[in-house]
Coordinates of C-alpha atoms and ligand atoms in Angstrom, one line a residue:
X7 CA -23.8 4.8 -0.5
X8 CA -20.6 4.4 1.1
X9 CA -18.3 2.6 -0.8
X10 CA -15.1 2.3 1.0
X11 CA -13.3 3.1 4.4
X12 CA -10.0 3.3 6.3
X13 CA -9.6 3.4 9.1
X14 CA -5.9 3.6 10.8
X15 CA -3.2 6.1 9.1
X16 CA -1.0 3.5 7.8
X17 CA -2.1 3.6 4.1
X18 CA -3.3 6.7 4.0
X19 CA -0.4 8.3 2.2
X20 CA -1.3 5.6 -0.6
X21 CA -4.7 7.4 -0.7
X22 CA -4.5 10.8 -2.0
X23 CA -2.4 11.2 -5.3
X24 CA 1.0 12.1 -4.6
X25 CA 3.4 14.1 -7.0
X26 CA 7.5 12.9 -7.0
X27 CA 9.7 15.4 -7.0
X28 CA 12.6 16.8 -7.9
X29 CA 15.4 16.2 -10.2
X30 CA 16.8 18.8 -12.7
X31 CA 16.5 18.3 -16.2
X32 CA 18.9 18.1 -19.1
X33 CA 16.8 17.0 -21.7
X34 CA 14.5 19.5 -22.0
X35 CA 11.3 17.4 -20.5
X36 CA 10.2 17.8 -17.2
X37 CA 8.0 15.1 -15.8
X38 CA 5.5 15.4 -13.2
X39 CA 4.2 11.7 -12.0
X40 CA 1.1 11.4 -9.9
X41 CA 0.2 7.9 -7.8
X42 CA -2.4 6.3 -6.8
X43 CA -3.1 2.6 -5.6
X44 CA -1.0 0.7 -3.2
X45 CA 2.3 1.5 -1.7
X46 CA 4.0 -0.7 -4.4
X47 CA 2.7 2.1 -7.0
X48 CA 4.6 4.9 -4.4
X49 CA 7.5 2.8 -5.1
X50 CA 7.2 2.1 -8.4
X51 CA 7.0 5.9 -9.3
X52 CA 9.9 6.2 -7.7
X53 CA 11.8 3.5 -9.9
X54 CA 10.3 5.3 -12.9
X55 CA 11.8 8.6 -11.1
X56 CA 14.8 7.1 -10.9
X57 CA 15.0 5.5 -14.3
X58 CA 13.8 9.1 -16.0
X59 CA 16.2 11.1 -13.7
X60 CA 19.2 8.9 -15.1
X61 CA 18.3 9.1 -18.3
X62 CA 18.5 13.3 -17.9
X63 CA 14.8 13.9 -17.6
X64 CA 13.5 16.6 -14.9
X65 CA 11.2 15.1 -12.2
X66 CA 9.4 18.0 -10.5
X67 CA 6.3 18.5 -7.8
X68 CA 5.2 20.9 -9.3
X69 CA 2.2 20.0 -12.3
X70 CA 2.7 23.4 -14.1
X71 CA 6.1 23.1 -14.5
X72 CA 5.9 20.3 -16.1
X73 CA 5.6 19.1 -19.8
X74 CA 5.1 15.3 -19.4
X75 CA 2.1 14.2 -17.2
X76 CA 2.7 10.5 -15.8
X77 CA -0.6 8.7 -14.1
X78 CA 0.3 5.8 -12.1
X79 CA -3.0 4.0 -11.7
X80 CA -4.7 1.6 -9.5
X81 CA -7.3 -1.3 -11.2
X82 CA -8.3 -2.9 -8.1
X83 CA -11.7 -1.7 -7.8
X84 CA -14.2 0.1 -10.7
X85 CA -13.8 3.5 -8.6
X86 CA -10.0 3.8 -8.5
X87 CA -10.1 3.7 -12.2
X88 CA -13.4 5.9 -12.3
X89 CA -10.9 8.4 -10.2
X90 CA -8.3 8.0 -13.4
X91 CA -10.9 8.8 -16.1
X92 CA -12.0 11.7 -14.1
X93 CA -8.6 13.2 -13.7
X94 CA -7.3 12.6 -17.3
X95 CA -11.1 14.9 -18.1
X96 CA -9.5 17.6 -15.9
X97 CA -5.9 17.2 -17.4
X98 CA -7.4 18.1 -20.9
X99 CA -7.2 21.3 -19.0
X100 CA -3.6 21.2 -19.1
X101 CA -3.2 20.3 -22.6
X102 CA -5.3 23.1 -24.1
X103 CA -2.5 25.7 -22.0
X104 CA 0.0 23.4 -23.6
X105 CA -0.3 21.5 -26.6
X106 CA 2.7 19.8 -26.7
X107 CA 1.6 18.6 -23.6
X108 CA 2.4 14.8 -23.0
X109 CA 0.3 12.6 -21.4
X110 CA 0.8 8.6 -20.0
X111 CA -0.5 6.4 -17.8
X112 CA 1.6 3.8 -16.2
X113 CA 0.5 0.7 -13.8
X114 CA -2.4 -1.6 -13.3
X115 CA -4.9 0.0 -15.5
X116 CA -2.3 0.8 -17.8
X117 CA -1.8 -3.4 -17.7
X118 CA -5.5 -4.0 -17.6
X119 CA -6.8 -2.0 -20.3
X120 CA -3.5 -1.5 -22.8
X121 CA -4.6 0.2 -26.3
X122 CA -8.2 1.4 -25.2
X123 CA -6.1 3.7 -23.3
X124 CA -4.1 5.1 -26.4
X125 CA -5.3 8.2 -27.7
X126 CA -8.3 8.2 -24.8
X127 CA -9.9 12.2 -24.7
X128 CA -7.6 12.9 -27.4
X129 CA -4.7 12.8 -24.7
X130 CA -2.8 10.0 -23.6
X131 CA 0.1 8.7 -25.9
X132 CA 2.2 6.3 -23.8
X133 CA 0.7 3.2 -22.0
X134 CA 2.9 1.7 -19.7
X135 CA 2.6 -1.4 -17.6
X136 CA 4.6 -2.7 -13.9
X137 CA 7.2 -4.5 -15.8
X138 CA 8.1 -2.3 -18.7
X139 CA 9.2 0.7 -16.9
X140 CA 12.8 0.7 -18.3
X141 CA 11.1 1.8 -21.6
X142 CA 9.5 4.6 -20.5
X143 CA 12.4 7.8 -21.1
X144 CA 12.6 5.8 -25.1
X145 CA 8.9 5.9 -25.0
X146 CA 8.5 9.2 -23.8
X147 CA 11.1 10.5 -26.4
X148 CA 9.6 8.9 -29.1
X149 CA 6.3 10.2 -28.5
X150 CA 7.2 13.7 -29.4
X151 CA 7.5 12.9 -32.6
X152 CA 3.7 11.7 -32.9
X153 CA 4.1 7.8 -32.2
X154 CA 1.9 6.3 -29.7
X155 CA 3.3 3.7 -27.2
X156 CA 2.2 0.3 -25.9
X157 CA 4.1 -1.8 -23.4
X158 CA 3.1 -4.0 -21.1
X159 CA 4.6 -7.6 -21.1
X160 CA 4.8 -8.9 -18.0
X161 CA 7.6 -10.5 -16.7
X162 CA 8.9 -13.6 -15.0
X163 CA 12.3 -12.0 -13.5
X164 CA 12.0 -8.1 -13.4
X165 CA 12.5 -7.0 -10.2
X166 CA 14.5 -3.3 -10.9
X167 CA 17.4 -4.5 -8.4
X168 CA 19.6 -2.1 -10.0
X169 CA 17.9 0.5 -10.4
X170 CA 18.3 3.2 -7.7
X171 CA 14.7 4.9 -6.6
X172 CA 14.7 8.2 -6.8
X173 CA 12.7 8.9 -2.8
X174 CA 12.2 12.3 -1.7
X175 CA 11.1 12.1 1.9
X176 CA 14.4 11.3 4.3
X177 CA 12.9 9.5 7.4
X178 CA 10.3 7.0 5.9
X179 CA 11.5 4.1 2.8
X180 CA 9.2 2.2 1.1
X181 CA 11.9 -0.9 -0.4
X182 CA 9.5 -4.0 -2.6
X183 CA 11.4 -7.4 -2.1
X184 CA 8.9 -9.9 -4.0
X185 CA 6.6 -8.6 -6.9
X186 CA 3.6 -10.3 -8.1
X187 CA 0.9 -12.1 -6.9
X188 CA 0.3 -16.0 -7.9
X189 CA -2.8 -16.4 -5.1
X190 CA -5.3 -15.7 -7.6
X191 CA -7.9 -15.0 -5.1
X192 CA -11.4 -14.9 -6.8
X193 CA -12.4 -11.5 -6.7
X194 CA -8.7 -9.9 -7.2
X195 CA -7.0 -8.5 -10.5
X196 CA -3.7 -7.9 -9.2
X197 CA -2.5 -11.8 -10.5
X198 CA -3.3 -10.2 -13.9
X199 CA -2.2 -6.7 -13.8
X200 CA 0.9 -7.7 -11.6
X201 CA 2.2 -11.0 -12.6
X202 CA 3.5 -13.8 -11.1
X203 CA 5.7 -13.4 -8.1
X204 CA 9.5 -13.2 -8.1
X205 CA 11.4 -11.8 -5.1
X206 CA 14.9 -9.6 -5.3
X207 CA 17.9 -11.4 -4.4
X208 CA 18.6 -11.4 -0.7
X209 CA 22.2 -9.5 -1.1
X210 CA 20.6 -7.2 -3.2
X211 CA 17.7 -6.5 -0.3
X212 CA 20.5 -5.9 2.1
X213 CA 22.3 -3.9 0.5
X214 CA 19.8 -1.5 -0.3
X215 CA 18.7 -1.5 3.0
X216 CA 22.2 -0.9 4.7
X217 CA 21.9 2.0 1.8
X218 CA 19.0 3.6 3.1
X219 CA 20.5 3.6 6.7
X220 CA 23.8 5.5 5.4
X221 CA 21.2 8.2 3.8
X222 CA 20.2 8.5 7.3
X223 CA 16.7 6.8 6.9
X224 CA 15.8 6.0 10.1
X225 CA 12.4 3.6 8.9
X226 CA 12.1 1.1 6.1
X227 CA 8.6 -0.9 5.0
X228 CA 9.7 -4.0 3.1
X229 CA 6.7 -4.4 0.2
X230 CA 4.8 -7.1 -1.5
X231 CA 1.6 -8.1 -2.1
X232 CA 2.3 -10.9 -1.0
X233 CA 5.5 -10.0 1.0
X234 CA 5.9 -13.0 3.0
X235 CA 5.7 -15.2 0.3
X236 CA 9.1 -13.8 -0.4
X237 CA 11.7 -16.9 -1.3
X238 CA 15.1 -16.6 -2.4
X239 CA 15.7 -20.1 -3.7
X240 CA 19.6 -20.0 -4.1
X241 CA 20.2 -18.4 -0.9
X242 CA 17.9 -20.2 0.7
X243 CA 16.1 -16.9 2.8
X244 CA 12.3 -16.5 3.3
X245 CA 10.4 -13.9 4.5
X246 CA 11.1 -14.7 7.9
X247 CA 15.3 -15.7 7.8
X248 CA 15.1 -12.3 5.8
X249 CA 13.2 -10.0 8.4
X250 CA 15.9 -11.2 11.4
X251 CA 18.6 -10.7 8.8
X252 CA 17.3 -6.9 8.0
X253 CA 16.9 -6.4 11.8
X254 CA 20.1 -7.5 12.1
X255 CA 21.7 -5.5 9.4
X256 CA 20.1 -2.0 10.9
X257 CA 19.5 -2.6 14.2
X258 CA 18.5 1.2 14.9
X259 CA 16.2 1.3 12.1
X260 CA 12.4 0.8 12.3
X261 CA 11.5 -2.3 10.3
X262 CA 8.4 -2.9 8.8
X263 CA 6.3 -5.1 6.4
X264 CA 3.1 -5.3 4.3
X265 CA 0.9 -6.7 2.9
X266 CA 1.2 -10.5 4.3
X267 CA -1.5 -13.3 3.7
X268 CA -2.8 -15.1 6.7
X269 CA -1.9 -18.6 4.8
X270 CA 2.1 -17.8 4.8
X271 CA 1.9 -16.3 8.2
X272 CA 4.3 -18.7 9.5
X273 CA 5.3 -19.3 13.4
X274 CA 8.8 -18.2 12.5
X275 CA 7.8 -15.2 11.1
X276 CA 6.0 -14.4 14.5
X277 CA 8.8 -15.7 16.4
X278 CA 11.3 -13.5 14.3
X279 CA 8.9 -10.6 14.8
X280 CA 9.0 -11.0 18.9
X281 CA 12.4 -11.4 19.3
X282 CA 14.1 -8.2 17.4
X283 CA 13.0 -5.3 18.7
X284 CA 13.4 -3.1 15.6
X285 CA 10.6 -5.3 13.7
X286 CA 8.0 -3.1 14.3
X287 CA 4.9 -4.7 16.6
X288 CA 2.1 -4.1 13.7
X289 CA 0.8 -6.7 11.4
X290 CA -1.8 -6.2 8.3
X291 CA -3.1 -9.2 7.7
X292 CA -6.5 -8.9 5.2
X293 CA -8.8 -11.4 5.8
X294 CA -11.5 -10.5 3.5
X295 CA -14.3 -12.2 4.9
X296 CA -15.7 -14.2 8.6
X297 CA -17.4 -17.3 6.7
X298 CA -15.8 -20.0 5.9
X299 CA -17.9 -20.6 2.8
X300 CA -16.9 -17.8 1.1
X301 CA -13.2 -17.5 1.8
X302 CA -13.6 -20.8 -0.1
X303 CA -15.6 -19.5 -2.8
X304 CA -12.6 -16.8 -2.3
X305 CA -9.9 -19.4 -3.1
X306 CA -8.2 -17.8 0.2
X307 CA -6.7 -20.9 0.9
X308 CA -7.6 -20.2 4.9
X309 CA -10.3 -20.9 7.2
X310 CA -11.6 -18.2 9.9
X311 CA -10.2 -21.3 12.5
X312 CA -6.8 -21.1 11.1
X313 CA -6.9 -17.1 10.8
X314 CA -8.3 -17.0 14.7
X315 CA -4.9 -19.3 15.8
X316 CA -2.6 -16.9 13.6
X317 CA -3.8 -14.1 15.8
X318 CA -4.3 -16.4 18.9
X319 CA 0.2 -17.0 17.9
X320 CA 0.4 -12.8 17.6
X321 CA -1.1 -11.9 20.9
X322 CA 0.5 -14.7 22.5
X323 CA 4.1 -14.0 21.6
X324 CA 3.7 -10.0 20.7
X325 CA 0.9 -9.0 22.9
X326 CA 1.1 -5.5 22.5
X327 CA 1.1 -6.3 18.5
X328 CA -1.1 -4.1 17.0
X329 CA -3.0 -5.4 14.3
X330 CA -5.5 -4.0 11.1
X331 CA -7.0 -6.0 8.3
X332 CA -9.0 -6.1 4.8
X333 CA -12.7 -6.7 4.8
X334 CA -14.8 -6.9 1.6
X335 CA -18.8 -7.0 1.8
X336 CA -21.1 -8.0 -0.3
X337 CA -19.1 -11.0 -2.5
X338 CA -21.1 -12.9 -4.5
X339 CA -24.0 -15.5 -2.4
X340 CA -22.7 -13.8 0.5
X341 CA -25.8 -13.9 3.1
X342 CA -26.9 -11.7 6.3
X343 CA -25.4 -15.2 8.1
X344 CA -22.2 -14.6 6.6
X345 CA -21.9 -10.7 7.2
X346 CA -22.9 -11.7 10.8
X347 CA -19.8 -14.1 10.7
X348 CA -17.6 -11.7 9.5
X349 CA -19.0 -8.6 12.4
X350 CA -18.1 -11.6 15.0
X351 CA -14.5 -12.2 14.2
X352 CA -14.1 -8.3 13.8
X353 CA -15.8 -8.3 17.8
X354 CA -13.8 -11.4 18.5
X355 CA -10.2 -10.2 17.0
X356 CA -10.4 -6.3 17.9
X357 CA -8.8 -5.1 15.5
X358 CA -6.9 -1.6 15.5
X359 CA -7.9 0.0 12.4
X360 CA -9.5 -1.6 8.9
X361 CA -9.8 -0.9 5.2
X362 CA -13.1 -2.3 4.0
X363 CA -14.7 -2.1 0.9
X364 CA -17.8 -3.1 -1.1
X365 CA -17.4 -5.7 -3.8
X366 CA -16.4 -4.7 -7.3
X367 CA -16.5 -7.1 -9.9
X368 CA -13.2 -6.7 -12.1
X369 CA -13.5 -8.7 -15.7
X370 CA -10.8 -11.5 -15.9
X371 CA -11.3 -12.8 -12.8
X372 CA -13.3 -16.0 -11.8
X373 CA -15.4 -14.0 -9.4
X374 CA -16.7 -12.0 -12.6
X375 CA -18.1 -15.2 -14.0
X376 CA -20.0 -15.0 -10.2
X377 CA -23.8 -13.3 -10.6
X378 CA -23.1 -9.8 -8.7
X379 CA -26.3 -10.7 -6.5
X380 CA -25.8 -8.6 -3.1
X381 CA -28.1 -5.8 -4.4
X382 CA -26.1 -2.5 -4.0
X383 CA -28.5 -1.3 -1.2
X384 CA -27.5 -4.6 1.2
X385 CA -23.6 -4.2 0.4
X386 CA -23.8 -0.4 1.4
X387 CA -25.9 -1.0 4.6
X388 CA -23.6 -4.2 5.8
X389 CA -20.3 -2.3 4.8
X390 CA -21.9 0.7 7.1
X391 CA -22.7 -2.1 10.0
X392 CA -18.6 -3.1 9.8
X393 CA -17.4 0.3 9.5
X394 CA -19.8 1.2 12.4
X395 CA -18.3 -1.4 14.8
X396 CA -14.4 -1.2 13.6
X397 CA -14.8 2.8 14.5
X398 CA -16.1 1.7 17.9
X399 CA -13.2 -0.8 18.6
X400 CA -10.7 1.5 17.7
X401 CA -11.9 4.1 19.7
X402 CA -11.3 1.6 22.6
X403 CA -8.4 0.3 21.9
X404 CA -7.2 4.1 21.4
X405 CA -8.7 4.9 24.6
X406 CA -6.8 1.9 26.3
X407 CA -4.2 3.9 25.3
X408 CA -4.3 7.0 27.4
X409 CA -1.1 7.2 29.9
X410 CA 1.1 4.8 28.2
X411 CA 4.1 5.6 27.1
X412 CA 5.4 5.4 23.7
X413 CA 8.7 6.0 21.3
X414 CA 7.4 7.9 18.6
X415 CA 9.2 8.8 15.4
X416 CA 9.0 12.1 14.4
X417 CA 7.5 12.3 10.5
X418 CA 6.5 16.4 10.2
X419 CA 4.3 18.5 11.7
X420 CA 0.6 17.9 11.8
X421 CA -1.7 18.5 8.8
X422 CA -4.0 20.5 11.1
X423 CA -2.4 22.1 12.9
X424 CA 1.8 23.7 11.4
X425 CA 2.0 24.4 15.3
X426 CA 1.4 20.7 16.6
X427 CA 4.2 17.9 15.4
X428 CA 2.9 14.4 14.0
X429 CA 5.0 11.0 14.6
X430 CA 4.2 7.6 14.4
X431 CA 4.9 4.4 17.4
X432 CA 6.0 1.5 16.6
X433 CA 2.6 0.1 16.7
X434 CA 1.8 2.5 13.5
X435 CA -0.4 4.6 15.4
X436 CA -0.1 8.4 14.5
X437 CA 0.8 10.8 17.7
X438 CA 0.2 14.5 17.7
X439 CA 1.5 16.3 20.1
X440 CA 2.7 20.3 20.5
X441 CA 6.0 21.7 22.1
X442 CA 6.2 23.5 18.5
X443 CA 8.9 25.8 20.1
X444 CA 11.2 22.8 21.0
X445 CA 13.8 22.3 18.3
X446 CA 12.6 18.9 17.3
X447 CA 13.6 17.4 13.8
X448 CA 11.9 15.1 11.7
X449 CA 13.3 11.5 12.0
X450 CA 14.5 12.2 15.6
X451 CA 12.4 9.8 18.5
X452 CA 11.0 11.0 21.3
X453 CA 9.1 9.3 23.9
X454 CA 5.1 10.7 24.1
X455 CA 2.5 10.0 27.2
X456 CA -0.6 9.4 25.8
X457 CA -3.1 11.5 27.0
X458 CA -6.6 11.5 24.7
X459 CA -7.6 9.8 21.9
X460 CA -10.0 9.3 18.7
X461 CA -10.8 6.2 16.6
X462 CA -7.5 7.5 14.8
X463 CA -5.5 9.4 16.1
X464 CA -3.6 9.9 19.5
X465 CA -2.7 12.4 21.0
X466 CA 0.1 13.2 23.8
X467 CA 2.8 15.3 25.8
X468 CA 6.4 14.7 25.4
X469 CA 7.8 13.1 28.3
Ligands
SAH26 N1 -2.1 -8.3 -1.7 C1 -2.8 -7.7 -0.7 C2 -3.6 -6.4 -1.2 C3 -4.5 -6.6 -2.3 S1 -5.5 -5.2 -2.8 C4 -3.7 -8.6 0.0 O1 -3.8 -9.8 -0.4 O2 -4.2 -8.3 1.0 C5 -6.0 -4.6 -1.2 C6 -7.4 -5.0 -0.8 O3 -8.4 -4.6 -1.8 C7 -7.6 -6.5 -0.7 O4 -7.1 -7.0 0.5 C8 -9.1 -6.6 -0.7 O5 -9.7 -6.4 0.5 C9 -9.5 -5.4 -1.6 N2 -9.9 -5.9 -2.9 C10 -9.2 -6.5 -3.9 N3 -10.0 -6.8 -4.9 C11 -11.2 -6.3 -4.7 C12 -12.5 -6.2 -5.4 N4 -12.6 -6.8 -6.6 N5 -13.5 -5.6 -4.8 C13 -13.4 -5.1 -3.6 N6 -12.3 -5.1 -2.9 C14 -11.2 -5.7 -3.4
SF4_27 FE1 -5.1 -10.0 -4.7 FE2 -5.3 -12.2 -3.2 FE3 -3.0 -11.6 -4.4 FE4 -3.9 -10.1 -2.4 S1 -3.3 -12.3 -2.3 S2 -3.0 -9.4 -4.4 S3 -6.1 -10.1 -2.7 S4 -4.9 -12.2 -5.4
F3S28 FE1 -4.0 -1.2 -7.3 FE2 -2.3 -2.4 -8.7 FE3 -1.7 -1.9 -6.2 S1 -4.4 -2.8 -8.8 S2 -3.7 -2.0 -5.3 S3 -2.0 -0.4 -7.8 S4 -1.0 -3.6 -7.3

């Protein structure tokens, strides 16, 4: 059975488990941090980078090099933390080369699951949670000496506005505003692993931004789960006053934003998108499910009619806007009527790419209390029905795309193919295209003719 998809590049780099590098050590430990999850977790190991890295400790790339073993872990369905007790089988590997080895796990599951972590295969000493990571370098340090670690209080304030990430790719920053979640949608655990919400001060936002621009970043994704729910009270700035005053502040820098819910997807945040050219025309906006019924049973706060006139707003004011979403199949009661609802406002929208995933019950939540009735058989068949049809509009819209023209950034060269280059347009659609032996550099924008296409990628000539 299929259990998940996605479609469209932009999260893919949250995918695949990623490794921080490099900062020389002083202290004797060298710590190698692996990610998985959302791109608040890519961010977040680089706060811990940069808390470690100024406390002395190494960061490296490089898993044999290293003596400390940090998992930052994803709870948001039952087979991202499958993926975690897999790899911590394969890091027993690791310790039996090393015995001194140390091992930790940091994030949502470290949040969710706290001491039946401690000690699991034998292996993993320090158990860390989103709003403790200024303890990790003590905890780490202790732990040599035999003690095991647990924190993970949450927090009402912590934000790590002066802490300084440590990043280690030069063109592309990921920067969280607001962290948290207080939607407390049925099915979701991030209200529990994360928090409540609390957003960084709007000076402090700028000047990290204006920051990144002096390092010579030429792109910056402002994060939250809930990132335009962002409010700073006593400077009276929400998400939209602070996307025009980010546009503002860089103008030659590629702004861009995720993850927004369709209930705070206000017209001046539309508005403030159309009119500044540097906000970047692509909006991710999840919304979960077609039916009405169960985006109530949901607690989305939305209906499909008020979704349907947040896009009807996009198109009319950003019309080349390009646009992905969330789906989930299978919730609980949901019917063949209701999967038909959702394929229709999939047909109806057209969206660019999607991320959809079968339903996975996650204990705490209300939708847990819900009987898990969509027999595992339906959910796979329906979630192949969606996936099937999103493929097919976004090799259209792809294919709509042949001859345009488009600025593309310049992010490496290809994963194929060393010989072909790989960029990204402003619509957050991935461009390959060859001219190796031109001198191009990474970060530098070129302008690309499309010229073929599949369901995700494009392809074109320099122009
Ligand atoms: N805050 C963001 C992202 C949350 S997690 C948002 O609201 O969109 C990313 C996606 O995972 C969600 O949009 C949802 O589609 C999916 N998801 C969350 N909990 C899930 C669960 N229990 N089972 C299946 N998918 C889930
Ligand atoms: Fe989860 Fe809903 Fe919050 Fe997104 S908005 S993180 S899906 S509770
Ligand atoms: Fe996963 Fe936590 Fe992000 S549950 S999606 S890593 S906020």
């Amino acid at each position: 059975m299929i259990e998940e998809i996605q479609i469209l590049n932009n999260k893919s780099a949250a995918q695949k488990p990623r490794a921080v590098e490099i900062s020389e050590t002083t202290n004797g430990f060298n710590v190698y941090i692996e990610t998985y999850g959302c791109q608040m977790n890519v961010n977040d190991s680089e706060i811990v980078a940069g808390i470690l890295a100024q406390s002395g400790f190494g960061i490296t790339d490089k898993i044999d090099n290293s003596n400390v073993i940090l998992l930052n872990t994803c709870s948001v369905r039952d087979n991202a933390e499958a993926k975690i007790f897999k790899r911590l089988e394969q890091l027993r590997f690791y310790r039996k080369q090393n015995s001194k080895l140390l091992v930790g796990i940091l994030g949502c599951m470290a949040e969710r699951l706290r001491g039946k972590l401690v000690g699991h295969q034998d292996l993993v000493s320090i158990v860390v949670g989103p709003d403790e990571y200024r303890k990790v370098p003590e905890m780490i340090e202790q732990s040599m000496n035999g003690e095991v670690g647990i924190a993970v209080k949450l927090s009402r304030v912590e934000t790590y506005d002066d802490i300084i990430p440590l990043r280690t790719q030069g063109i592309s920053a990921w920067l969280s505003i607001i962290r948290g979640c207080d939607k407390f949608c049925t099915y979701c655990v991030v209200p529990y692993t994360r928090g409540r919400e609390r957003s960084k001060p709007f000076p402090v936002v700028i000047k990290e931004l204006i920051d990144l621009y002096e390092l010579g970043y030429k792109e910056v994704t402002l994060l939250g789960q809930n990132v335009n729910s962002y409010i700073d009270m006593e400077n009276k700035v929400d998400f939209a006053k602070l996307l025009v005053e980010c546009a503002k502040a860089v103008p030659s820098m590629r702004i861009r934003y995720t993850t927004s819910h369709p209930y705070d997807m206000t017209d001046e945040l539309i508005e403030a998108m159309a009119s500044h050219h540097n906000i970047c025309n692509y909006i991710h906006l999840p919304v979960q499910s077609g039916s009405d019924r169960i985006l109530q049973m949901m607690n989305r706060h939305y209906t499909v009619e008020h979704y349907l006139d947040r896009m009807r707003k996009i198109k009319e004011l950003i019309p080349n806007c390009s646009l992905s979403t969330d789906i989930i199949t299978g919730f609980p009661t949901e019917t063949e009527d209701d999967h038909k609802a959702t394929m229709d406002l999939m047909a109806e929208v057209r969206y660019d790419g999607a991320y959809m995933f079968n339903y996975s019950p996650r204990s705490k939540t209300k939708a847990y209390m819900m009987e898990d009735d969509v027999t595992p058989d339906v959910k796979g068949r329906r979630l192949t029905e969606i996936i099937e049809q999103q493929n097919k509009i976004s090799r259209e819209l792809n294919e709509a795309e042949h001859g345009l023209i488009h600025e593309v950034l310049i992010e490496g060269t290809s994963k194929k193919n060393k010989n072909e280059w790989q960029g990204r347009t402003d619509t957050n659609k991935v461009v390959i295209f060859d001219n190796y032996e031109q001198n191009y550099k990474i970060g530098q924008t070129i302008t690309c003719k499309i010229t073929r296409s599949t369901s995700g990628t494009l392809f074109g000539d320099v122009v």
